[in-house]
XYZ file of C-alpha atoms in Angstrom:
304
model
C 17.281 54.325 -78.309
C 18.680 56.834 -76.299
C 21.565 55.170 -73.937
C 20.541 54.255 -69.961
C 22.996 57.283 -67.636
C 24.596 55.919 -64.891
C 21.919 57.395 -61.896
C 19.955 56.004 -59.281
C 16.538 54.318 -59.420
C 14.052 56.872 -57.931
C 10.846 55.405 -57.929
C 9.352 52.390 -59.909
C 5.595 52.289 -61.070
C 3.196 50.346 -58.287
C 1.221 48.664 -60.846
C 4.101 48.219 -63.653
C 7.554 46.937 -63.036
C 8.529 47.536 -66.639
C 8.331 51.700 -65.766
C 11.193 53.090 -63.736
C 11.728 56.690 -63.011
C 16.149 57.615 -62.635
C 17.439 61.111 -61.437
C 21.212 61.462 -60.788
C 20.269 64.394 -58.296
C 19.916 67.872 -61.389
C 18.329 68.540 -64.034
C 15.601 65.987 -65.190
C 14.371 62.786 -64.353
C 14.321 60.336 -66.711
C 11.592 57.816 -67.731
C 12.989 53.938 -68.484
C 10.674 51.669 -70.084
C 10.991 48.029 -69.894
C 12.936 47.908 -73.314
C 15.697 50.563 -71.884
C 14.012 53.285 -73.624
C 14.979 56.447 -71.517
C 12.639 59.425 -72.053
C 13.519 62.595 -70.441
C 10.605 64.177 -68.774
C 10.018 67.688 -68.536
C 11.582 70.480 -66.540
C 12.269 74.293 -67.040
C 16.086 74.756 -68.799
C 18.284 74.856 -65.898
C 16.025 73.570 -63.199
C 15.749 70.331 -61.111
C 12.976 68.107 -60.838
C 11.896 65.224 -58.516
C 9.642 62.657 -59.927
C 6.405 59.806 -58.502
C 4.261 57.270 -59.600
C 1.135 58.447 -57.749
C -0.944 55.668 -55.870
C -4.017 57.834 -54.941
C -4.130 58.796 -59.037
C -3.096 57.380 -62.599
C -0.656 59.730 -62.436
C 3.126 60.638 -63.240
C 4.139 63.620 -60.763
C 6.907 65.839 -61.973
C 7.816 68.589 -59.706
C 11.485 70.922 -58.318
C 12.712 74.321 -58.882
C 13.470 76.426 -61.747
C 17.072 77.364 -62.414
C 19.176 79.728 -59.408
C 15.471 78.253 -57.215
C 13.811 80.947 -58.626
C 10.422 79.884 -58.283
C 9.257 76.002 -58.432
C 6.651 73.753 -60.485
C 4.379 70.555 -60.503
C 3.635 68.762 -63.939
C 0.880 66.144 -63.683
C 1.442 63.750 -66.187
C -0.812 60.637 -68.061
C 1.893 57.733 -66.884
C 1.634 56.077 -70.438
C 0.933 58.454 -73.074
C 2.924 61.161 -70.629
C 0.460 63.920 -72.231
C 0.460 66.908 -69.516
C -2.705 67.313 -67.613
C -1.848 70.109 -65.025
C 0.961 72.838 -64.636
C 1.624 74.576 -61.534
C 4.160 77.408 -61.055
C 4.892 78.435 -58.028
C 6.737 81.375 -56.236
C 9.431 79.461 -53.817
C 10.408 75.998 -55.070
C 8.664 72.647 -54.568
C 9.969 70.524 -52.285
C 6.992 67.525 -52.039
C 3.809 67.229 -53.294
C 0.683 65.394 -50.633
C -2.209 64.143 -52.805
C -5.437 62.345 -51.656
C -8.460 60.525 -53.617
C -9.886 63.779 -54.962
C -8.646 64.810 -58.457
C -9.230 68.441 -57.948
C -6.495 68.903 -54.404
C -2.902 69.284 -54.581
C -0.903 70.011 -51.180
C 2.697 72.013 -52.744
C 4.807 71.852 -49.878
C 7.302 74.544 -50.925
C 10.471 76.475 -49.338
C 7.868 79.469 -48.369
C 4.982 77.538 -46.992
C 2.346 75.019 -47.870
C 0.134 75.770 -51.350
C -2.916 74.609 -52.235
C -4.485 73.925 -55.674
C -8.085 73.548 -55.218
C -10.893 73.819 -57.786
C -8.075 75.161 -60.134
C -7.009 77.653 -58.229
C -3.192 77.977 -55.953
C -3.951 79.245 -52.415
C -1.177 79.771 -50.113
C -2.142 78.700 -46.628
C -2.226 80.779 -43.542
C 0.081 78.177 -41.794
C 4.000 78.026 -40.688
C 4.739 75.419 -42.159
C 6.559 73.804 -45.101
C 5.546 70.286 -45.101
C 2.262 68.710 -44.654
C -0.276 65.460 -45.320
C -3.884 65.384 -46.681
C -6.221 62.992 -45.960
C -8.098 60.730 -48.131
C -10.677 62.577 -48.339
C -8.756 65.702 -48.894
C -10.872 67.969 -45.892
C -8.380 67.586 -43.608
C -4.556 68.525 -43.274
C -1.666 67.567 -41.261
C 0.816 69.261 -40.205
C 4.035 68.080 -37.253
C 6.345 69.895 -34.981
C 8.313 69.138 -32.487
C 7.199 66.070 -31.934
C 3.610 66.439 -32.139
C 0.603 66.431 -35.165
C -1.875 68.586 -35.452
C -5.076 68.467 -37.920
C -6.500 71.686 -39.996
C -9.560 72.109 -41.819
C -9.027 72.615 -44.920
C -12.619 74.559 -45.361
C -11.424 77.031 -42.264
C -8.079 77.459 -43.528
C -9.383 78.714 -47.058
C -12.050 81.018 -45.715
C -9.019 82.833 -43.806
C -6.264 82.896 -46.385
C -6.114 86.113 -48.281
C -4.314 84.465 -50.792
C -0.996 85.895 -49.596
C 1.092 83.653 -47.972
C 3.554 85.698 -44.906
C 6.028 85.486 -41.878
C 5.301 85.648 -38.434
C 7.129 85.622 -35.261
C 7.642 83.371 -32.365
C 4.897 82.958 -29.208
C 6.569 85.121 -25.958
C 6.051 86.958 -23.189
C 8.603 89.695 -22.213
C 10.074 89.386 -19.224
C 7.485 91.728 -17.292
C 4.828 89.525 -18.489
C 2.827 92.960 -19.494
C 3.245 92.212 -23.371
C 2.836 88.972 -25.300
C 3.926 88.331 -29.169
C 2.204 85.899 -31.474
C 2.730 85.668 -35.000
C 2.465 89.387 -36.188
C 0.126 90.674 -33.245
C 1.610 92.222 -30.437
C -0.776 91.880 -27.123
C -1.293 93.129 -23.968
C 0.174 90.643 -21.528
C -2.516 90.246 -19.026
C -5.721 92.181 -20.585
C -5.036 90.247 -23.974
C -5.750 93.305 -25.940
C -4.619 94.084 -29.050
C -1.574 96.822 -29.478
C -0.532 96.554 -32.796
C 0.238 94.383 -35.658
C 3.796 93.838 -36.846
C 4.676 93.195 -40.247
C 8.099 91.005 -40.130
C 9.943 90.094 -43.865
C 12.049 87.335 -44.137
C 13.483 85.461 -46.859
C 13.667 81.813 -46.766
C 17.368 80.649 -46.837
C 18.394 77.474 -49.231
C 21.241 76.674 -46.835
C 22.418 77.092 -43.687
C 20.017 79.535 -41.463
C 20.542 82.376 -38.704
C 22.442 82.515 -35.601
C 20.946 81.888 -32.814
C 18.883 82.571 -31.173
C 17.851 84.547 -33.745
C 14.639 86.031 -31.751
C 14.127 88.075 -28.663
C 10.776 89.797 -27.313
C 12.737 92.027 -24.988
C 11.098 94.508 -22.483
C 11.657 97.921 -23.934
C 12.162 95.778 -27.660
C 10.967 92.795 -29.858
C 14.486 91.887 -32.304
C 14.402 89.672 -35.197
C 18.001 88.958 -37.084
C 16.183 86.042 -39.086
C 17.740 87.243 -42.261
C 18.578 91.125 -41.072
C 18.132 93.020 -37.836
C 14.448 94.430 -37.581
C 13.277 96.078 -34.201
C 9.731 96.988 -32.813
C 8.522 99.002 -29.440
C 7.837 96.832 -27.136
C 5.239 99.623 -25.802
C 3.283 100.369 -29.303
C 5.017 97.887 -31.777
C 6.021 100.817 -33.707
C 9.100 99.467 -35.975
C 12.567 101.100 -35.397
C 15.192 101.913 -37.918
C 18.589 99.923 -37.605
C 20.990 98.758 -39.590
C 20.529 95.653 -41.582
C 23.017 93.337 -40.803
C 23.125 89.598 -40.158
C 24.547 87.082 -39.093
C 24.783 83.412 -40.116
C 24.652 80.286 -38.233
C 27.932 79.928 -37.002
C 27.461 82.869 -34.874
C 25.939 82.930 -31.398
C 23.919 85.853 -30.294
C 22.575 86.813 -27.310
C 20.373 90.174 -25.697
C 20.239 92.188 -22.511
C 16.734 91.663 -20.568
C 15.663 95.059 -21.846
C 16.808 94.558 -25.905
C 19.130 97.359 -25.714
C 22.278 95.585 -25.613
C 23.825 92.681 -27.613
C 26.530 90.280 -27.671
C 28.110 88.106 -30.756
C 30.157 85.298 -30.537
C 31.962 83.534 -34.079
C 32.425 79.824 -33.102
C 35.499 80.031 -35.662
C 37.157 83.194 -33.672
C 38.175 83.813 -30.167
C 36.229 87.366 -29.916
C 32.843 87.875 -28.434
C 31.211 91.782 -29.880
C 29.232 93.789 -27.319
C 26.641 96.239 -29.571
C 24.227 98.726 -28.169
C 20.778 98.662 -30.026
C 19.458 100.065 -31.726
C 22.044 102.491 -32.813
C 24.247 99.532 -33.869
C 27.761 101.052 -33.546
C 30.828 99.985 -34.177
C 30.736 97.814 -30.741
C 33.407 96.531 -27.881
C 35.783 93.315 -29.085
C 36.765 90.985 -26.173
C 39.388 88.785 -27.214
C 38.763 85.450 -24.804
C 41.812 83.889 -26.550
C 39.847 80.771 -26.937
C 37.003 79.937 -29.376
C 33.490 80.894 -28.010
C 31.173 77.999 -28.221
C 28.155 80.269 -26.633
C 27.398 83.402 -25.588
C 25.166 85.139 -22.662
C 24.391 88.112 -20.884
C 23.527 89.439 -17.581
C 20.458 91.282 -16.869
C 21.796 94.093 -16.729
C 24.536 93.963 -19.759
C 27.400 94.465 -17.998
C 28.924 91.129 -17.472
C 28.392 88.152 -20.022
């Protein structure tokens, strides 16, 4: 009998009180049977796993990250015989797992975006999100932001995923109104025509996130520092070459009304950077000899 570690409780079986499931936050979870018998489920050498007694199925859900989060996974499991039924792998790790009355859906709610196993296959949705609900039925999904729900077919959002899972950009106008951003299409402001499509990369971050704000659809530039500095044309969403810095989320950025100038401000210093874009150079310091809780700019750059 292998001996009870000192952990927390993190779920107990619905429909039998004798079955507990104990994590003490890495590595495995471990299975405890009514005689104290504690089984160690299973989870890729160096990973973490999360553990649930389904409700909608007779299942035992096992699912985390592999080791350094490099990649994730979901183990279905047979609750008493704990014989594996399904194994999912994953390119981001899993963070929650949404299942419903049908045997054949999985929601993955991972780091890079909501995945979908389906008739055996994984299909990354076309959504920006990383957390979601299915219904009972599984033919709907649900997905919430700031405040407010919204419901996705689950038919429509297959027949437009390519399979590929990618970033997109915020919703803005520039300030002459005569170009609009959504996602990774750049529009005409008032004709709604397309100009181009953008193609933006960013990495999900494990900790922390960008400064902010971390976005700008500017009127001679659209700047992303998500993870580093990437600049399109405002005119043709051509992309430009810059430097790739970034900055973290202690820092507070902000950008001249036509994306050619910038400002930086460390909430742990007393200097605020001016840097023309999108050369990048080496920049003005201004030493405020206090500690610079935000950071703006004038239209025209010259005073912030």
């Amino acid at each position: 009998m292998t001996k009870l570690p000192t952990s927390h409780v993190e779920h107990q079986h619905p429909g039998a009180l004798s079955l507990r499931l104990v994590h003490d936050g890495w590595g495995p979870v471990s299975l405890v049977r009514e005689s104290g018998e504690s089984i160690e489920l299973p989870c890729p050498e160096g990973g973490t796993a999360h553990a649930f007694f389904a409700r909608e199925q007779p299942w035992l859900v096992v699912y985390g990250s592999y080791d350094e989060y490099d990649g994730g996974f979901v183990y279905i499991l047979d609750p008493a015989s704990l014989q594996m039924r399904l194994s999912l792998k994953t390119s981001r790790p899993v963070g929650r797992c949404a299942l419903c009355d049908r045997e054949d859906r999985i929601l993955l709610c991972t780091y890079g975006g909501l995945v979908l196993w389906a008739d055996d296959v994984l299909t990354p949705l076309p959504l920006p999100y990383t957390d979601g609900t299915l219904s009972p039925r599984g033919d709907h999904l649900m997905t919430e932001k700031d405040h407010g729900m919204q419901v996705w077919s689950i038919a429509d959002l297959l027949a437009t995923s390519d399979g590929e899972s990618r970033p997109g950009l915020p919703t803005a106008f520039d300030p002459s109104g005569t170009r609009l951003l959504s996602d990774r299409v750049l529009y005409h402001g008032v004709t709604g025509q397309v100009i181009a499509h953008i193609q933006p990369q960013m990495n999900a971050y494990l900790e922390g996130g960008p400064g902010q704000p971390w976005f700008q659809c500017a009127e001679q530039y659209i700047i992303s520092f998500y993870h580093r500095l990437a600049m399109w044309k405002t005119s043709n969403g051509e992309e430009v070459e810059t430097s790739d810095d970034y900055y973290p989320q202690w820092y507070h950025l902000a950008y001249s009304r036509d994306g050619r100038r910038m400002a930086v401000a460390n909430d742990r210093g007393n200097q605020v950077l001016l840097r023309s874009l999108p050369s990048y150079g080496d920049g003005v310091h201004l030493d405020l000899g206090i500690k610079a809780r935000g950071v703006a700019l004038t239209g025209d750059a010259t005073t912030g």
